Amino acid sequence: MTTPVGFLTDTTLCIGCKACEVACKQWNQLPDDGFHFLGMSYDNTAALGASTWRHVSFAERPAPGGGITWKMMSDVCKHCERAGCLEACPTGAIIRTEHGSVYIQPDVCNGCGYCVPACPFGVVARRDDDGRAWKCTLCFDRLQGQLEPACAKACPTDSIQFGPLDELRARAEARVDELHARGVTGARRYGDHQPGTGGLHALFVLTDEPEVYNLPPAPVVPTAGVGRSWLSAAAGALGLAALAIGSVIFTRGGA
Amino acid sequence: MRAMNHPELETLAPPLGDGRNFDRTIAEDHGEGAAIAVRAPDVAWPIPAEARPAPDAAPSETYYDLPVVKAAPWKWYVPAYFHAGGVAGAAASLAGAIQLSRDPRLRALEGRLHWLAVLGEAAGGALLIADLGRPSRFHHMMRVLRPSSPMNLGTWILSAAGTTGALALVSHLRSRDHGAPRATLGGIGGAIAGTLLSTYTGVLLGNTAIPVWHATRRRLPPWFAALSAAGLGAALELAAPATGREARVTRVYSAVAKAAELAGARGLARSAGRAGVDGPFRSGRAARMWRASRWLGVASLAATLWPGGGRTRRAIAGVLGTAAAVLSRFAIVEAGRHSAADPRATFLPQRAGE
Amino acid sequence: MAECHPVGFRWVMKAKERGATIIHVDPRYTRTSAVADVHVPIRAGSDIAFLGGIVHYVIEHERYFRDYLVPFTNAATIISADYHDTDDLDGLFSGYDHGHYDEASWQYEGVTAVPAAGHKEVVARLGAGKVGKVDDGDLESAFRAPRDDTLQHPRCVFQIVRRHFARYTPEMVARTCGVPEEQLLRVARAMCDASGRERTAAICYAVGWTQHTVGVQYIRTAAILQLLLGNIGRPGGGIMALRGHSSIQGSTDIPTLFDLLPGYLGMPHSGQAHSLDEYLRSHRSSGWWSELPKYMVSLLKAWFGDAATRDNDFLFRRLPLLSGDHSHLETITEMADGKVSGYFVIGENPVVGTVDGPLQRKGLRKLDWLVVRDFAPTETAEFWRSSPEIDRGEVRTADIQTEVFFFPAATHVEKDGSFTNTQRLLQWHHQAIAPPGDTRSDLWFAYHLGRRLKQRYAATTGERDLAIRALTWDYPTVGPTGSPIDEPSAEAVLREVNGYHVATGAPVAGFTELADDGSTACGCWLYSGCYAEGVNQAARRRPAAEQSWVAPDWGWAWPANRRLMYNRASADRDGRPWSERKRYVWWDEAAGKWVGHDVPDFIADRPPSYRPPDDAQGLATIGGDAPFILQSDGRGWLFAPSGIIDGPLPSHYEPQESVIANPLYPQQCNPVRLEWRRRDNPYHAAARDRRFPFVLITFRLTEHHTAGGMSRWLSWLSELQPALFCEVSPELAAERGLHNRGWATIRSARAEIECRVLVTRRLRPLVLGGTVVHQIGVPYHWGRIGRVRGDVVNDLFPIAADPNVNIPESKLITVDIVAGRRSRGRTAVIDGPTAIGGADPGPGAVLRRDLPGVGQIDDHPAAQQAHHQHRPPGGSGGGGAQATPPRPHGRRGNT
């Protein structure tokens, strides 16, 4: 395995141009998702989906001192260290690549759809017409060719940065310190030390609570509690057995 | 794509195409997403209609009230499978208990249970395959053994239950001449697999990011066990003889199962309430389904306990009980859909350290 | 800038990271505002007042950069005693006469005429319908005008500017722009703090400034401010014109404009150009433009080759001549009047992108033929079967006789060529893929059209056809001979643009090698050097890491690969850098020449101490301390004695359609703006007529490209902004019952459109004195064809234009907005009276120019202003909607 790589998306540099969203669609040859006017600021694609692998959100918020702020963020698959989708996948279609990314093999996926609710970030989606689950591949084909992912390449302000994860972590930390020193008190890292998912391979620098960007504040990989769930399932199974045996035993007498 | 090359221009409408904006006669289609089959662009729309923000919605702490997590994309096949598989599993376990009792009076019941198990498992398998996005690849489920995936283990459990159930049925049919049920490999194995088949689906739901399922992940499997038993009880009330030992077994089994199911459901809803994610049980379509299933369950329990052994009473109990069991499965799946659509259900428990 | 130039905005973000303060002045809160340190919401059309307020601050607080100002600008120059300011004449400058200014009284004292760079005023005046005049004055004497370096003389430019801007106080700015006083002062202080020896501040603008009846004066105000602060010709300073789309800068340099020849040489016109000498005499001046004969002769040699000789004036007289205003706008109205028979539309979609769509379509309907070249069909190409008029049944396709030819065009990746963008940088692009099907490059089209024309005229003998017969048209074609493509070599064109020695064919190294004797040929003197040494300089792509921070080896910048124009000003009067931090170009005493990081924009060996003698001629008139070498006196002009048609100094005038009366002067609008008073182009005087009480401003989205011809067909872009919408404040939404995501109908005096509603706090009502002004923002990218469709916003606009550059005021008008979708039936306002809110003055009526569309002399703006001030305060939206008669809400007509 080569050095794990990933994204650092610095929202303080994002101008919401959506170049990442379009570059992603173009490079990966993704179809459009239809034309819907949503009336949600400049966001008309709403969320990450089966054929939208980068999505730019626009949150209009009142500014603390009056006026307004406009928070933009380019969202993407987090390629979690402990990935809910990967752990939930029954076919082994979802794998961890040599780049540390989480990849859905379209030739293996049988479209059970279980990875969809298993993702704590709502990233993976299944298209009904195609039948399979799709998401960001971290531009696996480009990585194989020593190229950075299309979104990072297209980002004009370097809001999306691509590189070795260790480097990005250090950069995120330094960036937040710098922003604090500059008086951007709301600046924070996201996805760096996230116990619930073992850390993310797509880090973010935010200036507000994660909820503002539609990010879960403390996501947990669902399979973290799978052992206990199985224990309670075993209890249920025993109960079922006891009920069966009991109902046979306790009705032995009589005519 | 160049409009001039297309006769559709006559209508001033650009060709719909597949929404990809490239001409496959010129460009290579090797992109990571080029394989996505597109029938209509809107199919990919990631946000369910009920989750779209209301016009003039007041600013909130969420992102336009859009969901954080995505609902399971399952169709009606899956809750139907939960019921079919659950009943089949419970049937297999009861058949196993009967085999252990070696009571000849229960031989007919054992036979019915084997049939129920095999049919349920077969139907369950068919439903699961039908729900797949790529049904022809159903066998990919068996490519790996992945303990972290309840879906994967469930496939193995269903396969085991199906195999053993079939064995048990064959043994039972071949032992026609013998009076008393006796323990067979298929029967006992099927019983064990059956208990797991009736409960693993609870694990399956619990191990998702859907708030209401995730918060109740330790309540779901036992409740599903009880729900399966209640479903079986109702089925037997419709199918088993009205008198004799078989009727007594059926009635006791049914009564206890229905009571346990009601208790389990109550505990589950309370547990969701404690986590702050019981919205789907309180309002909306899921809540209406849930409440209806509760009343049906109570009514069917009352019918089971009602004195007398009349056919009508049993039929009422069976119909009500089956309706309650099926509706419960659909209600819990629908609750998941509603829960996924509500961003607060995702945010609040995480903020509370759940 | 982040909205429309996201890639260029990369550098703004880098500057921000290095500590720059980003100030964004815009009526709307945009993507730029989101990352700016300060956002100033301003009333659209009041920018001169805002910038004037900063000028006022700079002068009154003595924050100007005196050591720069005195030697490098005309601040010290004394102006004629005949000059009178707007302060004295109720908003008019001296010399006003019937919608036209005579510049005689604006001149430097003792100088009859101070020619401006390129003499644009002579032709531009034609735009106002006047006949240009040949100025036989003393064209080389501007540098001898009297000066007062103490800046105390009451008639020195500095004092005139100080007095002119005295009334642009913070209170007045607040009342005019809706910008609170403290915010103006904050911006002014930030500008001043970022200027001086150690620092520079830059101003970036785009079409939000140019598309006004006073657009040129907006930029003039910015220039005055930057000159006062010493921010021109220095690294990190300047005024950056962000162009509307790719290579628009290039299309001005080698122009598609009616009044210019390549390299900003004035187009000759019929009243003047009887001989080359006559043309040259009236167009050259002191300073660098004394070189003009070399450029003109070389251009003629490039065009006409061996046929151009000294004896036949290099065929100068075969150039087409201007006979009046031939701007796009005038052409449209003449088309509508049936005076134009054919029309080429190449890479443009005027029915959507230019004002007054109904009039545009009316013009197209009266053509004999129309040629449209574009990537995909546009509304302009499809006007004959898809238009509001056809929908309404006013026009039948069967009745339109125009023959339309649509040619599919190659994209930039399908052809070789260059872009010249905002920063004057030529960047070459190479063909990546052959154009598919019938698509061809524009170069192919022009070349083969010319070739066929030459074939047609080959046998003619008439003198008038000589221009076509003699035209050099020998570009080699690339690709296999006889192949259907037969693409001309774009590099060969670039080579001709660069220029060459006629005798040897060797490319010239730059415009200093050009001669006026016919020994050199050059397609555009400003671009000379772009093919120096026979190398395509525009194709250079040396990475940043391998060269200096000025990056001279990336592409090629005109003129002479200078990355920063007038960079002599980056050194002080004596040629020393202003500071170590801002060192850029300086005088090297030992070497006896100018040196630095960039190519010095100055005569290389002219010492800072050089002063031109009184009898100096040509380049000798440029003093060693005069950095602005294209100006006849070598100075930056705070005060423009010529070259600007609507006044030597910027004054705030209200837009053609405004909801308030001019708070600064009794003169409401620019007195010399261009109007087309026609029945099919009605204007609305909203300051008095409240039927259209709101201000509509148009803007662009990052997701779409101008008129949408390139983006509405691309679903990856269309899905990002799928519908035409209007941005309204929650206050206006509540007042008019508009709902987010619902429909709204917007009406102007010309047309009505429907759009979706986006209620957002990014727009907020402005309070001017006691008046509330609501502004509605609408992007204009949609039309009737493509994957996503919507009404054409520019249908709402009239034609009214800036007199200097014939650019229409397409950024704002007055409108009304109601909830619901528009009517589907006939719209009465089309072909309505010329005056909404007043009597139709009838054709040929003489109107006061300051009363747009209203022919009532007694309704003088001054009286109007008094009335305005006496109105009870606290009026509702639109600055007095109580004057509006009750009007039914909701849908109109058959719904």
PDB file of C-alpha atoms in Angstrom, chain A residues 15-19 42, chain C residues 1-6 31 699-705 711 717 720-721 781:
ATOM      1  CA  ILE A  15     -15.839  30.746  -3.417  1.00  0.00           C
ATOM      2  CA  GLY A  16     -18.607  28.330  -4.348  1.00  0.00           C
ATOM      3  CA  CYS A  17     -17.775  28.274  -8.045  1.00  0.00           C
ATOM      4  CA  LYS A  18     -18.754  24.578  -8.343  1.00  0.00           C
ATOM      5  CA  ALA A  19     -15.812  23.892 -10.635  1.00  0.00           C
ATOM      6  CA  TYR A  42     -27.428  28.720  -5.100  1.00  0.00           C
TER       7      TYR A  42
ATOM      8  CA  MET C   1     -15.201  38.808  -9.444  1.00  0.00           C
ATOM      9  CA  ALA C   2     -15.470  35.461  -7.670  1.00  0.00           C
ATOM     10  CA  GLU C   3     -18.775  34.997  -9.495  1.00  0.00           C
ATOM     11  CA  CYS C   4     -17.625  35.718 -12.999  1.00  0.00           C
ATOM     12  CA  HIS C   5     -13.850  35.356 -12.883  1.00  0.00           C
ATOM     13  CA  PRO C   6     -13.325  32.520 -10.413  1.00  0.00           C
ATOM     14  CA  ARG C  31     -19.760  34.974  -3.831  1.00  0.00           C
ATOM     15  CA  PHE C 699     -26.015  39.998 -13.088  1.00  0.00           C
ATOM     16  CA  ARG C 700     -24.224  36.845 -14.114  1.00  0.00           C
ATOM     17  CA  LEU C 701     -23.869  33.544 -12.369  1.00  0.00           C
ATOM     18  CA  THR C 702     -20.730  31.470 -12.195  1.00  0.00           C
ATOM     19  CA  GLU C 703     -22.686  28.528 -13.533  1.00  0.00           C
ATOM     20  CA  HIS C 704     -23.680  30.087 -16.849  1.00  0.00           C
ATOM     21  CA  HIS C 705     -21.940  31.890 -19.653  1.00  0.00           C
ATOM     22  CA  SER C 711     -23.995  26.768 -20.976  1.00  0.00           C
ATOM     23  CA  LEU C 717     -23.973  23.433 -15.945  1.00  0.00           C
ATOM     24  CA  LEU C 720     -26.522  23.792 -11.258  1.00  0.00           C
ATOM     25  CA  GLN C 721     -28.756  26.747 -12.143  1.00  0.00           C
ATOM     26  CA  HIS C 781     -28.580  33.853 -18.929  1.00  0.00           C
TER      27      HIS C 781
END
